[in-house]
């Protein structure tokens, strides 16, 4: 889906928007998963190279924000992993901004809980 921002008075204004978006998204990223009492985990990750300045008055910011969830299914002794994402492409050509966002997810992964997994809290 297309994204809109601006209008910007100049390239510096548009570039400032890309930088601010990068900083905002970087602040959402978690350095390690949060573990619940049941042993489930959640983590938000950011995959990006940051804002890339091109030649002249061009800049691009591409990023993927991912949400990784790991749930413990003690009944079937399995770990169920899910991943959903948002991908962004934001561009400045002089003061003109263009951008798009894609949302999606990967199919769930299922694996057996390894014997003695320390993250699994058993009753």
Coordinates of C-alpha atoms in Angstrom, one line a residue:
X1 CA 0.0 0.0 0.0
X2 CA 1.3 3.5 -0.8
X3 CA 2.4 5.8 2.1
X4 CA 2.2 9.6 2.1
X5 CA 4.2 12.2 3.9
X6 CA 5.0 15.8 3.5
X7 CA 4.9 18.1 1.6
X8 CA 8.5 19.0 2.4
X9 CA 9.9 22.4 1.6
X10 CA 13.3 20.9 0.5
X11 CA 15.4 17.7 0.4
X12 CA 16.6 18.2 3.9
X13 CA 13.0 18.2 5.2
X14 CA 12.3 14.9 3.4
X15 CA 15.6 13.4 4.6
X16 CA 14.8 14.4 8.1
X17 CA 11.6 12.5 7.8
X18 CA 13.4 9.3 6.7
X19 CA 15.9 9.7 9.6
X20 CA 13.1 10.2 12.2
X21 CA 11.3 7.1 10.9
X22 CA 14.4 5.1 11.2
X23 CA 15.0 6.3 14.8
X24 CA 11.3 5.6 15.7
X25 CA 11.5 2.1 14.3
X26 CA 14.9 1.3 15.9
X27 CA 13.4 2.3 19.3
X28 CA 10.8 -0.5 18.9
X29 CA 13.4 -3.2 18.4
X30 CA 14.1 -5.5 21.3
X31 CA 17.7 -6.7 21.9
X32 CA 16.4 -10.0 23.2
X33 CA 13.1 -11.9 23.6
X34 CA 10.8 -11.2 26.5
X35 CA 10.1 -14.5 28.3
X36 CA 6.7 -15.1 30.0
X37 CA 6.2 -17.3 33.0
X38 CA 4.9 -20.1 30.8
X39 CA 8.1 -20.0 28.7
X40 CA 6.6 -18.3 25.7
X41 CA 8.7 -15.5 24.1
X42 CA 8.0 -12.4 22.0
X43 CA 10.6 -10.2 20.2
X44 CA 10.3 -7.3 17.8
X45 CA 13.3 -7.1 15.4
X46 CA 14.3 -4.5 12.9
X47 CA 16.2 -5.4 9.7
X48 CA 17.6 -2.4 7.9
X49 CA 20.8 -0.7 6.7
X50 CA 19.4 2.6 7.8
X51 CA 19.0 5.6 5.5
X52 CA 21.0 5.3 2.3
X53 CA 22.0 8.5 0.7
X54 CA 22.2 8.3 -3.1
X55 CA 23.8 10.6 -5.6
X56 CA 22.5 14.2 -5.5
X57 CA 19.3 14.7 -3.6
X58 CA 18.2 11.1 -3.3
X59 CA 17.8 8.9 -0.3
X60 CA 16.1 5.6 0.5
X61 CA 15.1 3.9 3.7
X62 CA 14.2 0.2 3.5
X63 CA 13.3 -1.8 6.6
X64 CA 11.5 -4.8 7.9
X65 CA 9.9 -4.9 11.3
X66 CA 9.3 -8.4 12.4
X67 CA 7.4 -9.9 15.4
X68 CA 8.7 -13.3 16.5
X69 CA 6.5 -15.3 18.8
X70 CA 7.5 -18.6 20.4
X71 CA 4.7 -20.5 22.2
X72 CA 5.1 -23.6 24.3
X73 CA 2.5 -26.3 23.7
X74 CA 3.0 -28.6 26.7
X75 CA 0.1 -30.9 25.7
X76 CA 1.9 -31.9 22.5
X77 CA 5.5 -31.1 23.8
X78 CA 6.1 -28.7 21.0
X79 CA 7.3 -25.2 20.3
X80 CA 5.1 -23.2 17.9
X81 CA 6.9 -20.2 16.3
X82 CA 5.1 -17.5 14.3
X83 CA 6.5 -14.4 12.4
X84 CA 4.7 -11.5 11.0
X85 CA 6.3 -8.5 9.3
X86 CA 5.9 -5.0 7.8
X87 CA 8.3 -4.0 5.0
X88 CA 8.8 -0.3 4.2
X89 CA 10.4 1.4 1.3
X90 CA 10.6 5.2 1.7
X91 CA 12.3 7.4 -0.8
X92 CA 13.2 11.1 -1.2
X93 CA 13.9 12.6 -4.6
X94 CA 14.7 16.2 -3.7
X95 CA 11.7 17.3 -1.6
X96 CA 9.4 14.7 -3.2
X97 CA 8.5 11.7 -0.9
X98 CA 7.2 8.3 -2.1
X99 CA 6.7 5.2 0.0
X100 CA 5.1 1.9 0.3
X101 CA 4.4 -0.7 3.0
X102 CA 3.7 -4.4 2.7
X103 CA 2.3 -6.5 5.5
X104 CA 2.6 -10.3 5.8
X105 CA 3.5 -13.3 7.8
X106 CA 5.3 -16.7 7.5
X107 CA 3.5 -20.0 8.1
X108 CA 3.9 -21.3 11.7
X109 CA 6.8 -23.5 12.5
X110 CA 6.4 -26.4 14.8
X111 CA 9.3 -28.3 16.5
X112 CA 9.6 -30.7 19.4
X113 CA 10.7 -29.3 22.7
X114 CA 14.3 -30.4 23.4
X115 CA 14.7 -32.5 26.5
X116 CA 15.6 -30.3 29.4
X117 CA 14.8 -27.0 27.7
X118 CA 15.4 -24.4 30.4
X119 CA 12.8 -22.0 29.0
X120 CA 9.9 -24.5 29.6
X121 CA 8.5 -24.0 33.1
X122 CA 6.7 -27.2 34.1
X123 CA 4.0 -27.4 36.7

